[in-house]
Structure formats: structure tokens, C-alpha cells
CSV table of C-alpha atoms and ligand atoms in Angstrom, one decimal:
chain,number,residue,atom,x,y,z
A,1,MET,CA,0.0,0.0,0.1
A,2,ASP,CA,1.3,3.3,-1.0
A,3,ARG,CA,1.3,6.2,1.7
A,4,PHE,CA,1.2,9.8,0.9
A,5,ASP,CA,0.9,13.1,2.8
A,6,VAL,CA,-2.0,14.1,0.7
A,7,ILE,CA,-4.4,12.5,-1.9
A,8,VAL,CA,-6.2,14.9,-4.1
A,9,ILE,CA,-9.5,13.5,-5.5
A,10,GLY,CA,-10.5,15.4,-8.7
A,11,MET,CA,-8.1,17.5,-10.7
A,12,GLY,CA,-10.1,20.4,-11.8
A,13,CYS,CA,-8.8,24.0,-11.1
A,14,GLY,CA,-9.4,23.5,-7.3
A,15,GLY,CA,-7.6,20.1,-7.0
A,16,MET,CA,-4.8,21.4,-9.2
A,17,THR,CA,-4.2,24.6,-7.2
A,18,ALA,CA,-4.0,22.7,-3.9
A,19,ALA,CA,-1.8,19.9,-5.6
A,20,ASP,CA,0.6,22.5,-7.2
A,21,ARG,CA,1.2,24.3,-3.9
A,22,LEU,CA,1.7,21.1,-1.9
A,23,LEU,CA,4.2,19.7,-4.5
A,24,LYS,CA,6.0,23.0,-4.5
A,25,ALA,CA,6.4,22.7,-0.7
A,26,GLY,CA,7.8,19.2,-1.3
A,27,ARG,CA,4.9,17.1,0.1
A,28,ARG,CA,4.2,13.6,-1.2
A,29,VAL,CA,1.0,13.9,-3.2
A,30,ALA,CA,-1.2,11.5,-5.1
A,31,VAL,CA,-3.6,13.0,-7.6
A,32,ILE,CA,-6.6,11.1,-9.0
A,33,GLU,CA,-8.7,12.3,-11.9
A,34,ARG,CA,-11.4,10.0,-13.6
A,35,GLU,CA,-11.6,12.2,-16.8
A,36,LEU,CA,-9.1,15.0,-17.7
A,37,ILE,CA,-6.6,16.8,-15.7
A,38,GLY,CA,-7.9,20.4,-15.8
A,39,GLY,CA,-11.5,19.6,-15.1
A,40,GLU,CA,-14.6,21.2,-16.4
A,41,CYS,CA,-13.3,24.7,-16.7
A,42,SER,CA,-10.4,23.8,-19.1
A,43,TYR,CA,-12.4,21.6,-21.5
A,44,TRP,CA,-16.1,22.1,-21.3
A,45,ALA,CA,-16.7,25.4,-19.4
A,46,CYS,CA,-14.8,28.7,-18.9
A,47,ILE,CA,-12.0,28.2,-21.5
A,48,PRO,CA,-14.1,27.0,-24.5
A,49,SER,CA,-17.0,29.4,-23.7
A,50,LYS,CA,-14.7,32.4,-23.5
A,51,THR,CA,-12.8,31.3,-26.4
A,52,LEU,CA,-15.9,30.8,-28.6
A,53,LEU,CA,-17.5,34.0,-27.4
A,54,ARG,CA,-14.5,36.1,-28.6
A,55,GLY,CA,-15.3,35.6,-32.3
A,56,PRO,CA,-18.8,37.3,-32.3
A,57,GLU,CA,-17.6,39.8,-29.6
A,58,ALA,CA,-14.8,40.9,-31.9
A,59,ARG,CA,-17.1,41.3,-34.9
A,60,GLY,CA,-19.5,43.2,-32.7
A,61,GLU,CA,-16.7,45.5,-31.5
A,62,ALA,CA,-15.6,46.1,-35.2
A,63,GLU,CA,-19.2,46.9,-36.1
A,64,ARG,CA,-19.5,49.5,-33.2
A,65,THR,CA,-16.2,51.2,-33.9
A,66,ALA,CA,-16.3,54.2,-36.3
A,67,GLY,CA,-14.5,53.6,-39.5
A,68,VAL,CA,-14.0,49.8,-39.3
A,69,ALA,CA,-15.4,47.4,-41.9
A,70,THR,CA,-17.4,44.4,-40.3
A,71,PRO,CA,-15.3,41.3,-40.3
A,72,ALA,CA,-16.8,37.8,-41.1
A,73,ILE,CA,-16.7,35.0,-38.7
A,74,ASP,CA,-14.7,32.1,-40.0
A,75,TRP,CA,-16.3,29.3,-38.0
A,76,PRO,CA,-13.9,26.5,-38.9
A,77,GLY,CA,-11.1,28.9,-37.9
A,78,LEU,CA,-12.8,29.7,-34.6
A,79,ARG,CA,-13.5,26.0,-34.0
A,80,ASP,CA,-9.8,25.1,-34.6
A,81,TYR,CA,-8.7,27.6,-32.2
A,82,HIS,CA,-11.2,26.3,-29.7
A,83,ASP,CA,-9.9,22.9,-30.1
A,84,PHE,CA,-6.4,24.0,-29.6
A,85,MET,CA,-7.5,25.9,-26.4
A,86,VAL,CA,-9.2,22.7,-25.0
A,87,ARG,CA,-5.9,20.7,-25.9
A,88,HIS,CA,-8.0,18.5,-28.3
A,89,LEU,CA,-9.3,17.0,-25.0
A,90,ASP,CA,-5.9,15.4,-24.4
A,91,ASP,CA,-4.3,15.8,-21.0
A,92,SER,CA,-1.2,13.7,-21.5
A,93,ALA,CA,1.0,17.0,-21.0
A,94,GLN,CA,-0.7,17.6,-17.7
A,95,VAL,CA,-0.2,14.1,-16.6
A,96,LYS,CA,3.5,14.2,-17.5
A,97,GLY,CA,3.8,17.7,-15.9
A,98,TYR,CA,2.5,16.4,-12.6
A,99,GLU,CA,4.7,13.3,-12.7
A,100,GLN,CA,7.6,15.6,-13.3
A,101,ALA,CA,6.7,17.6,-10.4
A,102,GLY,CA,6.8,14.5,-8.2
A,103,ALA,CA,3.2,13.5,-8.0
A,104,THR,CA,1.8,10.1,-8.3
A,105,VAL,CA,-0.9,10.3,-11.0
A,106,ILE,CA,-3.9,8.0,-11.2
A,107,LYS,CA,-6.2,8.3,-14.1
A,108,GLY,CA,-9.5,6.7,-13.1
A,109,PRO,CA,-12.3,7.1,-10.5
A,110,ALA,CA,-11.4,7.3,-6.9
A,111,ARG,CA,-13.4,5.7,-4.2
A,112,ILE,CA,-12.9,6.6,-0.6
A,113,ALA,CA,-12.7,3.4,1.6
A,114,GLY,CA,-12.6,5.3,5.1
A,115,PRO,CA,-10.6,8.0,6.7
A,116,GLY,CA,-7.4,8.4,4.9
A,117,ARG,CA,-7.9,5.7,2.6
A,118,VAL,CA,-8.8,5.7,-1.2
A,119,GLU,CA,-9.0,3.0,-3.8
A,120,ALA,CA,-8.1,3.9,-7.5
A,121,ASP,CA,-7.0,1.8,-10.5
A,122,GLY,CA,-7.0,-1.3,-8.2
A,123,GLN,CA,-4.7,0.2,-5.6
A,124,LEU,CA,-5.3,1.2,-2.1
A,125,LEU,CA,-3.6,4.4,-1.1
A,126,GLU,CA,-3.4,6.0,2.3
A,127,ALA,CA,-2.7,9.5,3.3
A,128,ASP,CA,-2.8,12.0,6.3
A,129,HIS,CA,-5.0,14.5,4.4
A,130,LEU,CA,-7.7,13.8,1.7
A,131,VAL,CA,-8.6,16.9,-0.6
A,132,ILE,CA,-12.0,16.4,-2.2
A,133,ALA,CA,-12.3,18.5,-5.4
A,134,THR,CA,-14.8,16.4,-7.3
A,135,GLY,CA,-16.7,19.5,-8.8
A,136,SER,CA,-20.3,19.6,-9.9
A,137,GLN,CA,-22.8,18.0,-12.4
A,138,PRO,CA,-25.3,19.8,-14.5
A,139,VAL,CA,-29.0,19.7,-13.1
A,140,ARG,CA,-31.4,17.8,-15.5
A,141,PRO,CA,-34.7,19.3,-15.0
A,142,ALA,CA,-37.9,17.1,-15.0
A,143,ILE,CA,-39.3,17.9,-18.4
A,144,GLU,CA,-41.6,15.1,-19.9
A,145,GLY,CA,-40.1,13.6,-23.1
A,146,LEU,CA,-36.7,15.2,-22.6
A,147,ASP,CA,-35.1,11.7,-23.1
A,148,GLN,CA,-36.5,11.5,-26.6
A,149,VAL,CA,-35.2,14.7,-28.0
A,150,THR,CA,-31.6,16.2,-28.7
A,151,VAL,CA,-30.4,17.5,-25.4
A,152,TRP,CA,-27.0,19.0,-24.8
A,153,THR,CA,-25.3,20.1,-21.4
A,154,ASN,CA,-22.5,22.6,-21.3
A,155,ARG,CA,-20.2,19.9,-22.6
A,156,GLU,CA,-21.7,19.5,-26.2
A,157,ALA,CA,-22.7,23.1,-26.3
A,158,THR,CA,-19.1,24.2,-26.0
A,159,ASN,CA,-17.7,21.5,-28.2
A,160,VAL,CA,-20.1,22.1,-31.0
A,161,ARG,CA,-19.1,21.2,-34.4
A,162,ASP,CA,-22.0,22.5,-36.5
A,163,ILE,CA,-24.0,25.5,-35.3
A,164,PRO,CA,-27.7,24.5,-35.0
A,165,SER,CA,-30.2,26.8,-36.7
A,166,ARG,CA,-32.3,26.9,-33.5
A,167,VAL,CA,-31.4,26.4,-29.9
A,168,LEU,CA,-33.5,26.5,-26.8
A,169,LEU,CA,-31.6,27.2,-23.4
A,170,VAL,CA,-33.3,25.9,-20.3
A,171,GLY,CA,-32.0,28.4,-17.6
A,172,GLY,CA,-31.3,32.2,-17.8
A,173,SER,CA,-28.4,32.6,-15.4
A,174,ALA,CA,-24.7,32.8,-16.4
A,175,VAL,CA,-24.3,29.7,-18.4
A,176,GLY,CA,-27.7,30.3,-20.3
A,177,VAL,CA,-26.9,33.9,-21.0
A,178,GLU,CA,-23.3,33.3,-22.3
A,179,LEU,CA,-24.3,30.3,-24.4
A,180,GLY,CA,-27.3,32.3,-25.7
A,181,THR,CA,-25.0,35.2,-26.5
A,182,PHE,CA,-22.6,32.9,-28.4
A,183,TYR,CA,-25.3,31.1,-30.5
A,184,ALA,CA,-27.0,34.2,-31.2
A,185,GLY,CA,-23.7,35.7,-32.4
A,186,MET,CA,-23.2,32.8,-34.7
A,187,GLY,CA,-26.6,33.3,-36.2
A,188,ALA,CA,-28.8,30.7,-34.5
A,189,GLN,CA,-32.3,31.5,-33.4
A,190,VAL,CA,-32.1,31.5,-29.6
A,191,THR,CA,-34.7,31.2,-27.1
A,192,ILE,CA,-34.1,31.4,-23.4
A,193,VAL,CA,-36.5,30.0,-21.0
A,194,GLN,CA,-36.0,31.1,-17.4
A,195,HIS,CA,-38.2,30.1,-14.5
A,196,ALA,CA,-37.4,33.2,-12.4
A,197,SER,CA,-39.0,36.6,-13.2
A,198,ARG,CA,-35.8,37.9,-14.7
A,199,LEU,CA,-32.5,36.8,-16.1
A,200,ILE,CA,-29.5,36.4,-13.7
A,201,ASP,CA,-32.0,36.6,-10.9
A,202,ARG,CA,-29.3,36.4,-8.2
A,203,GLU,CA,-28.2,39.9,-9.1
A,204,ASP,CA,-29.9,43.2,-8.6
A,205,PRO,CA,-33.1,43.5,-10.6
A,206,ARG,CA,-31.7,46.2,-12.9
A,207,VAL,CA,-28.9,43.8,-13.9
A,208,GLY,CA,-31.5,41.2,-15.2
A,209,GLU,CA,-33.5,44.0,-17.1
A,210,LEU,CA,-30.3,45.2,-18.8
A,211,ALA,CA,-29.3,41.7,-19.6
A,212,GLU,CA,-32.7,41.1,-21.2
A,213,GLN,CA,-32.5,44.3,-23.2
A,214,THR,CA,-29.1,43.3,-24.5
A,215,LEU,CA,-30.1,39.9,-25.5
A,216,ALA,CA,-33.3,41.2,-27.1
A,217,ALA,CA,-31.0,43.5,-29.2
A,218,GLN,CA,-29.2,40.5,-30.4
A,219,GLY,CA,-32.4,38.9,-31.4
A,220,VAL,CA,-32.8,36.3,-28.5
A,221,THR,CA,-36.3,35.5,-27.4
A,222,VAL,CA,-36.5,35.4,-23.6
A,223,HIS,CA,-39.3,33.8,-21.6
A,224,THR,CA,-39.2,34.7,-18.0
A,225,GLY,CA,-41.3,33.4,-15.4
A,226,ALA,CA,-41.7,30.2,-17.6
A,227,THR,CA,-40.9,26.6,-17.2
A,228,PRO,CA,-40.6,23.9,-19.9
A,229,VAL,CA,-42.9,21.1,-19.0
A,230,GLY,CA,-42.8,18.9,-22.2
A,231,ALA,CA,-40.5,18.1,-25.2
A,232,ARG,CA,-41.4,15.9,-28.3
A,233,THR,CA,-40.1,15.5,-31.8
A,234,ALA,CA,-42.0,16.9,-34.7
A,235,GLY,CA,-40.4,15.9,-37.9
A,236,GLN,CA,-36.8,17.2,-37.8
A,237,ALA,CA,-37.6,19.6,-35.0
A,238,THR,CA,-38.1,19.4,-31.4
A,239,VAL,CA,-41.1,21.1,-29.9
A,240,VAL,CA,-40.9,22.3,-26.3
A,241,THR,CA,-43.9,23.3,-24.4
A,242,LEU,CA,-43.8,25.8,-21.6
A,243,ASP,CA,-46.0,26.0,-18.6
A,244,ASN,CA,-47.5,29.2,-19.9
A,245,GLY,CA,-48.9,27.2,-22.8
A,246,SER,CA,-46.2,28.6,-25.4
A,247,GLN,CA,-44.7,26.1,-27.8
A,248,VAL,CA,-41.1,26.7,-29.0
A,249,GLU,CA,-39.6,24.9,-32.0
A,250,THR,CA,-35.9,24.1,-31.7
A,251,ASP,CA,-33.2,21.8,-33.1
A,252,VAL,CA,-31.5,21.3,-29.7
A,253,VAL,CA,-32.3,21.9,-26.0
A,254,ILE,CA,-29.4,23.0,-23.9
A,255,LEU,CA,-29.4,22.5,-20.3
A,256,ALA,CA,-28.3,25.5,-18.3
A,257,ALA,CA,-30.5,25.0,-15.2
A,258,GLY,CA,-27.7,25.0,-12.6
A,259,ARG,CA,-25.3,22.6,-11.3
A,260,ARG,CA,-25.2,20.3,-8.2
A,261,PRO,CA,-22.0,19.6,-6.1
A,262,ALA,CA,-20.8,16.1,-7.1
A,263,THR,CA,-20.9,14.3,-3.7
A,264,GLY,CA,-22.3,10.9,-4.5
A,265,GLY,CA,-21.1,7.5,-5.6
A,266,PHE,CA,-17.5,7.8,-4.5
A,267,GLY,CA,-17.7,6.8,-0.8
A,268,LEU,CA,-18.0,10.2,0.8
A,269,ASP,CA,-20.4,8.6,3.4
A,270,THR,CA,-17.5,6.5,4.8
A,271,LEU,CA,-15.9,9.8,6.1
A,272,GLY,CA,-19.0,11.0,8.0
A,273,VAL,CA,-18.7,14.5,6.5
A,274,ALA,CA,-21.9,16.7,6.6
A,275,LEU,CA,-23.6,18.2,3.6
A,276,THR,CA,-25.0,21.8,3.4
A,277,GLY,CA,-28.6,22.6,2.6
A,278,ARG,CA,-27.4,23.4,-1.0
A,279,GLY,CA,-26.0,19.8,-1.3
A,280,GLY,CA,-22.2,20.8,-0.9
A,281,ILE,CA,-19.7,19.4,1.4
A,282,ALA,CA,-20.0,21.4,4.5
A,283,VAL,CA,-16.6,23.0,5.3
A,284,ASP,CA,-15.4,25.3,8.1
A,285,GLU,CA,-13.6,28.7,7.5
A,286,HIS,CA,-10.4,26.6,6.8
A,287,CYS,CA,-12.2,24.5,4.1
A,288,ARG,CA,-11.9,21.7,6.5
A,289,ALA,CA,-14.8,19.1,6.3
A,290,GLY,CA,-13.4,16.8,9.0
A,291,GLU,CA,-10.3,15.4,10.6
A,292,GLY,CA,-7.8,15.1,7.8
A,293,VAL,CA,-10.5,15.9,5.2
A,294,TRP,CA,-10.7,19.1,3.2
A,295,ALA,CA,-12.9,20.2,0.3
A,296,VAL,CA,-12.5,22.8,-2.4
A,297,GLY,CA,-14.3,24.2,-5.3
A,298,ASP,CA,-17.9,23.5,-6.8
A,299,VAL,CA,-18.2,20.5,-4.4
A,300,THR,CA,-18.4,22.7,-1.4
A,301,GLY,CA,-21.4,24.7,-3.2
A,302,VAL,CA,-20.1,28.0,-1.8
A,303,ALA,CA,-20.0,29.6,-5.1
A,304,LEU,CA,-19.4,27.8,-8.4
A,305,PHE,CA,-16.5,29.8,-9.9
A,306,THR,CA,-13.0,28.7,-11.0
A,307,HIS,CA,-11.4,31.7,-9.2
A,308,LEU,CA,-13.2,30.6,-6.0
A,309,ALA,CA,-12.1,27.0,-6.4
A,310,MET,CA,-8.5,28.0,-6.8
A,311,TYR,CA,-8.8,30.4,-3.8
A,312,GLN,CA,-10.1,27.5,-1.7
A,313,GLY,CA,-7.3,25.3,-3.2
A,314,ARG,CA,-4.6,27.9,-1.9
A,315,VAL,CA,-6.4,28.1,1.5
A,316,VAL,CA,-6.4,24.2,1.9
A,317,ALA,CA,-2.8,23.7,0.9
A,318,ASP,CA,-1.7,26.5,3.3
A,319,ASN,CA,-3.6,24.8,6.1
A,320,ILE,CA,-2.1,21.4,5.4
A,321,LEU,CA,1.2,23.1,5.2
A,322,GLY,CA,0.6,24.4,8.8
A,323,ARG,CA,0.2,28.0,7.6
A,324,GLY,CA,-3.1,28.6,9.3
A,325,ARG,CA,-5.3,30.3,6.7
A,326,THR,CA,-8.9,31.4,6.7
A,327,ALA,CA,-11.2,31.6,3.7
A,328,THR,CA,-13.4,34.7,3.6
A,329,TYR,CA,-15.7,35.4,0.7
A,330,ASP,CA,-16.3,39.0,0.6
A,331,GLY,CA,-15.6,40.9,-2.7
A,332,ILE,CA,-15.3,37.8,-4.9
A,333,PRO,CA,-16.5,38.9,-8.6
A,334,ARG,CA,-19.2,37.3,-10.6
A,335,VAL,CA,-19.0,37.8,-14.2
A,336,VAL,CA,-21.4,36.8,-17.0
A,337,PHE,CA,-19.3,37.0,-20.2
A,338,ALA,CA,-22.3,38.4,-22.3
A,339,ASP,CA,-21.8,41.3,-24.8
A,340,PRO,CA,-21.4,43.6,-23.2
A,341,GLU,CA,-20.0,42.0,-20.0
A,342,ILE,CA,-22.1,41.8,-17.0
A,343,ALA,CA,-20.0,41.9,-13.7
A,344,ALA,CA,-21.1,42.1,-10.1
A,345,VAL,CA,-19.5,41.9,-6.6
A,346,GLY,CA,-20.6,41.9,-3.0
A,347,LEU,CA,-24.1,42.1,-1.9
A,348,THR,CA,-27.3,43.0,-3.8
A,349,ALA,CA,-29.6,45.6,-2.3
A,350,ALA,CA,-32.0,42.7,-1.1
A,351,GLN,CA,-29.2,41.0,0.7
A,352,ALA,CA,-28.0,44.1,2.3
A,353,ALA,CA,-31.7,44.8,3.6
A,354,ASP,CA,-31.8,41.1,4.9
A,355,ARG,CA,-28.6,41.8,6.9
A,356,GLY,CA,-30.2,45.2,8.3
A,357,ILE,CA,-27.5,47.3,6.5
A,358,ALA,CA,-28.6,51.0,5.9
A,359,THR,CA,-27.7,51.5,2.3
A,360,ALA,CA,-27.1,54.2,-0.2
A,361,THR,CA,-27.3,53.4,-3.8
A,362,ALA,CA,-26.2,55.1,-7.0
A,363,GLN,CA,-26.7,54.1,-10.6
A,364,ILE,CA,-25.3,55.9,-13.7
A,365,SER,CA,-25.2,55.6,-17.4
A,366,LEU,CA,-21.7,55.6,-18.6
A,367,ALA,CA,-22.3,57.3,-21.8
A,368,GLU,CA,-23.9,60.2,-19.9
A,369,THR,CA,-20.9,60.6,-17.4
A,370,VAL,CA,-17.6,59.6,-18.8
A,371,ASP,CA,-15.8,59.7,-22.1
A,372,ARG,CA,-14.2,56.5,-22.7
A,373,PRO,CA,-17.4,54.8,-23.9
A,374,TRP,CA,-17.6,57.3,-26.7
A,375,THR,CA,-14.0,56.7,-27.8
A,376,TYR,CA,-14.6,53.0,-27.5
A,377,GLU,CA,-17.6,52.6,-29.6
A,378,ARG,CA,-20.5,54.5,-31.4
A,379,ASP,CA,-23.7,54.5,-29.5
A,380,PRO,CA,-21.9,53.6,-26.4
A,381,ARG,CA,-23.4,51.0,-23.9
A,382,GLY,CA,-22.8,50.8,-20.2
A,383,ALA,CA,-24.2,51.3,-16.7
A,384,LEU,CA,-22.7,51.0,-13.2
A,385,GLY,CA,-24.5,50.6,-9.8
A,386,LEU,CA,-23.0,50.9,-6.4
A,387,LEU,CA,-24.3,49.9,-3.0
A,388,ALA,CA,-22.7,51.4,0.1
A,389,ASP,CA,-23.2,50.8,3.9
A,390,ARG,CA,-24.1,54.3,5.1
A,391,ASP,CA,-23.0,53.7,8.7
A,392,ARG,CA,-19.7,52.2,8.0
A,393,GLY,CA,-18.9,54.6,4.9
A,394,ILE,CA,-17.8,51.6,2.7
A,395,LEU,CA,-19.0,49.8,-0.5
A,396,VAL,CA,-20.8,46.6,0.0
A,397,GLY,CA,-22.0,45.9,-3.5
A,398,ALA,CA,-21.4,46.9,-7.2
A,399,TRP,CA,-22.5,45.9,-10.7
A,400,ALA,CA,-21.5,47.0,-14.1
A,401,ILE,CA,-22.7,46.2,-17.5
A,402,ALA,CA,-20.3,47.4,-20.1
A,403,PRO,CA,-17.4,46.6,-22.3
A,404,LEU,CA,-14.5,45.1,-20.3
A,405,ALA,CA,-16.6,45.1,-17.0
A,406,SER,CA,-14.8,41.8,-16.2
A,407,GLU,CA,-11.6,43.8,-15.8
A,408,TRP,CA,-12.8,47.1,-14.1
A,409,ILE,CA,-15.1,45.4,-11.6
A,410,HIS,CA,-12.0,44.5,-9.6
A,411,GLN,CA,-11.7,48.1,-8.4
A,412,ALA,CA,-14.9,47.6,-6.6
A,413,ALA,CA,-13.9,44.0,-5.6
A,414,LEU,CA,-10.8,45.4,-4.0
A,415,ALA,CA,-12.7,48.2,-2.3
A,416,ILE,CA,-15.3,45.8,-0.8
A,417,ARG,CA,-12.8,43.1,0.2
A,418,ALA,CA,-10.5,45.6,1.8
A,419,GLN,CA,-13.3,47.7,3.2
A,420,ILE,CA,-11.6,50.9,1.8
A,421,PRO,CA,-13.4,53.9,3.1
A,422,ILE,CA,-15.5,55.8,0.5
A,423,SER,CA,-13.5,58.9,1.4
A,424,VAL,CA,-10.3,57.2,0.1
A,425,LEU,CA,-12.0,56.0,-3.1
A,426,LEU,CA,-13.2,59.4,-3.7
A,427,ASP,CA,-9.7,60.7,-3.5
A,428,GLN,CA,-8.5,58.2,-5.9
A,429,VAL,CA,-7.3,59.6,-9.4
A,430,ALA,CA,-8.3,57.4,-12.4
A,431,GLN,CA,-6.6,57.5,-15.6
A,432,TYR,CA,-8.5,59.5,-18.3
A,433,PRO,CA,-10.3,58.4,-20.4
A,434,THR,CA,-11.2,55.0,-19.0
A,435,TYR,CA,-14.2,53.1,-17.8
A,436,ASN,CA,-12.7,53.2,-14.3
A,437,GLU,CA,-13.6,57.0,-14.1
A,438,ALA,CA,-17.3,55.9,-13.8
A,439,TYR,CA,-16.6,55.0,-10.1
A,440,LEU,CA,-16.0,58.6,-9.1
A,441,VAL,CA,-19.2,59.7,-10.8
A,442,ALA,CA,-21.2,56.9,-9.0
A,443,LEU,CA,-19.4,57.4,-5.6
A,444,GLU,CA,-20.2,61.1,-5.6
A,445,LYS,CA,-23.9,60.3,-6.4
A,446,LEU,CA,-24.1,58.1,-3.4
A,447,GLY,CA,-23.9,61.5,-1.4
A,448,LEU,CA,-22.1,60.1,1.7
B,1,FAD,C1,-20.5,26.7,-19.4
B,1,FAD,C2,-19.7,27.1,-18.2
B,1,FAD,C3,-18.9,28.2,-18.1
B,1,FAD,C4,-18.3,28.6,-17.0
B,1,FAD,N1,-17.5,29.7,-17.2
B,1,FAD,C5,-16.9,30.1,-16.0
B,1,FAD,C6,-16.1,31.3,-16.0
B,1,FAD,O1,-15.9,32.0,-17.0
B,1,FAD,N2,-15.4,31.7,-14.9
B,1,FAD,C7,-15.5,31.0,-13.7
B,1,FAD,O2,-14.9,31.4,-12.7
B,1,FAD,N3,-16.3,29.8,-13.7
B,1,FAD,C8,-16.9,29.4,-14.8
B,1,FAD,N4,-17.6,28.3,-14.7
B,1,FAD,C9,-17.6,27.4,-13.5
B,1,FAD,C10,-16.4,26.8,-13.4
B,1,FAD,O3,-16.3,25.8,-14.5
B,1,FAD,C11,-16.4,25.8,-12.2
B,1,FAD,O4,-16.6,26.6,-11.0
B,1,FAD,C12,-15.0,25.0,-12.0
B,1,FAD,O5,-14.7,24.3,-13.0
B,1,FAD,C13,-15.0,24.4,-10.6
B,1,FAD,O6,-13.7,23.6,-10.5
B,1,FAD,P1,-13.6,22.5,-9.6
B,1,FAD,O7,-12.2,22.1,-9.4
B,1,FAD,O8,-14.2,22.6,-8.3
B,1,FAD,O9,-14.4,21.3,-10.3
B,1,FAD,P2,-14.3,20.7,-11.7
B,1,FAD,O10,-13.5,21.6,-12.6
B,1,FAD,O11,-15.6,20.1,-12.1
B,1,FAD,O12,-13.3,19.5,-11.6
B,1,FAD,C14,-13.6,18.3,-10.8
B,1,FAD,C15,-12.9,17.0,-11.2
B,1,FAD,O13,-13.1,16.0,-10.4
B,1,FAD,C16,-13.1,14.8,-11.1
B,1,FAD,N5,-13.8,13.8,-10.4
B,1,FAD,C17,-15.1,13.8,-9.9
B,1,FAD,N6,-15.3,12.6,-9.1
B,1,FAD,C18,-14.2,12.0,-9.2
B,1,FAD,C19,-13.7,10.7,-8.6
B,1,FAD,N7,-14.7,10.1,-8.0
B,1,FAD,N8,-12.5,10.3,-8.9
B,1,FAD,C20,-11.7,11.0,-9.6
B,1,FAD,N9,-12.0,12.2,-10.2
B,1,FAD,C21,-13.2,12.6,-10.0
B,1,FAD,C22,-13.9,15.2,-12.5
B,1,FAD,O14,-13.7,14.5,-13.4
B,1,FAD,C23,-13.5,16.7,-12.6
B,1,FAD,O15,-12.2,16.6,-13.5
B,1,FAD,C24,-18.3,27.9,-15.8
B,1,FAD,C25,-19.2,26.8,-15.8
B,1,FAD,C26,-19.8,26.4,-17.0
B,1,FAD,C27,-20.7,25.1,-16.9
């Protein structure tokens, strides 16, 4: 039986980050991955979706830039670059890299056999610490007849070979909006069905409204407050019936109705760890799930983002290395890579109210307040919203819908995480002309 300091189960971005840090510190590490080292993000989520979105986005940028002819999208060229970016679904270089870094790499499903014991590839391994980083699985909603029609998850949708003429997305949060943006940009007729009363419903209502306007301008049909209840084939097409009685014809149904932490079927019960109400592994502030058991990433259900998984990976590795580190989740950005980008951080107004925070809010149109949107594109787009804690004089939330918002939301992210006083933010001098300048306008509008 092989003995290790740490066994990492699942080598997505969370598991990899923990393993990398532990290996660098000279620990004996075994890593076990049943599919591809790199996980969902590298092959079927963040990387392929952002690579694919870039084509229509660049074309849109050219269209909106004065004096630039509109380029055509070369789909085979974009698809080839996508294939390169997902390494042609081949992780042999990653396997080699981990072996060279000193890890024992096992490709195959892991099964926990009790505290500190894991079976994989016919071997029994032991370790002082288990890091569970098994990610999440797409939710398959109960829709009658779904088994009879063409259904894709994010995996097929981000590895598409031929763009379908029509797609119906079940779910209007980040994944649904991003995939809808891509397929619409590629000329497909896109319908999004969202059970909540607005898109991206975990953010402030204004964000959902602006997202819907953006998608409508791209020709996307959005049904909010609706749920698909049935699906059937009709000749070459699929007909999806919604609970409001509408029928939508499509070529493919894409599931974007959320993801569930992957906690079942690999012996987790033998460790006696608890699950949260959202189905994730319950962890303490050190990402510890029990004695010698740690969990990182989507499987914790804290928030399903790569940057969060990597952060928890760093926290866990540091704790295993005896560096005593606590995870905190304030000021972690959330971006939907639509066109323009939709970025948010911190609390929504409703969450702040639930916590009894006395707030001040400000919303501004970027075109009316700063110059960069005008130099960037004709008919400039963009809005910024801020939420402040009146009593403490700090920002507690922000959202932005604008070009490059994924980049400049970090100004608010840092302000929230570091609790920078608004008086200091007001004294900051931003480069002219930039989108960042909008913060000063919105901060002044808070009137604190
Ligand atoms: C379409 C889409 C786009 C996204 N875009 C973004 C984005 O732009 N930015 C962002 O921050 N987040 C994005 N996300 C979310 C992001 O992909 C996840 O938050 C991230 O992949 C989570 O990483 P993880 O390491 O927790 O899990 P995963 O990446 O899912 O990795 C878990 C790994 O564990 C392995 N595994 C599971 N069980 C076992 C077992 N028993 N034995 C061995 N191996 C096992 C799996 O095979 C998998 O490789 C997106 C998600 C989707 C669906």
C-alpha cells in the first residue's frame, strides 16, 4: 500500500491549485482524476466558452467602432482555435507535468474507503489528508419527453461542431446567457426559458433588465417566469411546451439550469462529513470538512466559480502546510461574459436589507457621465451601480454592464474586500479616459 501526505481527488482547477502548492512545498502527493486533468473549466466550461464568445464579440466591436469594416466570422477557424484551447481533449501533457513535479498520478475514478484511505485503479492508497475536489454536475430538470429529443449540456454546447439553426436554453443565469450570446452571435435563433421572473436573478433586478435588453437587441427571445414542461419531436424539429402554454420549435435543447455539487457515488459517506442545504460538502472557515478531510471548489457549493475553487485550493494547501489560513468570501467577482460583459461583486440591495444594513445606492449611465465609452464605440453602452453601507462608509456591492466590465469590476472588488473607506475611494485619481472613471461619478452620487 502506498502512503502519501495528501491525496487529491478530482483535478479540476480547485484540486490542481491545492496539488501544485503542496508539491512545491515538497509534500508527497497523489492526484486522482477520472476524466481529464484540468476539469470542467479547461475543457467544457470557462475556457471553451470564452474562446468561442470572442469571435462574435470581436465582430461586434468592429461593427461598433467608427471607420472599421465588419469582419466575417470564420467558423472553422474559430472552432480550430477552440480545439487548440481545449488541448484537443488530451491531458497527457498535464499528466506528464504532474509526474515530473513529483506527484503520483492515477487516471481513473477514486473511491474513498474510509478515513485517509482511497481506492483507485486497483490500488489502495493512504494519506494523512484527503482533498476532495470533485466539482459539480449539471442539473437535469424534470421535463416530460426530454429523453426523446436532442439534449445538450455545457459539454456538447461548448464542443459544438456545426452551429444548429435553433437552440432553446433551459435556464437564464450565467451559463444560459453566455451560451445564448454565443449562439445568437453565430446566427442561431435562440430562445432562453427562465423560471425566475428575470434573467440572472441572483443579481440586482436592474442587472436582469439590462441583460434582457441586451439579448433582445441580439435577437434572442427570452421567456421569463416560464418553465418547460414537455418536449417532443415533430419531424426534424423538437417542440418544447412551456407551462404558460407557449410552444417553441428548436433543433436542440441546452440545459443551463444550474449545477449540483458532485458528492455521490465515491464513498464520501465513509468519512461522515456533513452536507449543506445546497448539497455541497460542509466546510469550516479553513475549508476543512473533518479530521484530515478538506474540500475545495464546486463540491463545497459555496459559489461555483473557478477563481473561488482556486482560492479554496490555496487556503487548503496552506492549512495542510501548517500556515493557518482562513477563507473569506467578501468581494469575489461574478461575471457573465455576455456582450457587453455583466459583472457584479458583493451584496445585492436585497441581501443588504436582509442583513439590516442601512444603504445608499447610485446608478449611472456611462455614456452620460464619462468619455471612454464614446471613444470606444459608437452608440456607447454601459451602466454602473453601487451599493454602500451608510453607517460604515464603505462599499458593500457593485455591478456593471459594459465593455470590459470583467476587468474594471476589480476596483469595486478590492474596495469591498479591503473595506476601503469611501472617502479614500473619492480621493483616487483614475486614468483619463477609462471606464474606471465611472466609479468617481457613482461614488459622488452616493452622497455620503
Ligand atoms: C459553461 C460554463 C462556463 C463557465 N465559465 C466560467 C467562467 O468563465 N469563470 C468561472 O470562474 N467559472 C466558470 N464556470 C464554473 C467553473 O467551470 C467551475 O466553477 C469550476 O470548473 C470548478 O472547479 P472544480 O475544481 O471545483 O471542479 P471541476 O472543474 O468540475 O473538476 C472536478 C474534477 O473532479 C473529477 N472527479 C469527480 N469525481 C471523481 C472521482 N470520484 N474520482 C476522480 N475524479 C473525480 C472530475 O472528472 C473533474 O475533472 C463555468 C461553468 C460552466 C458550466
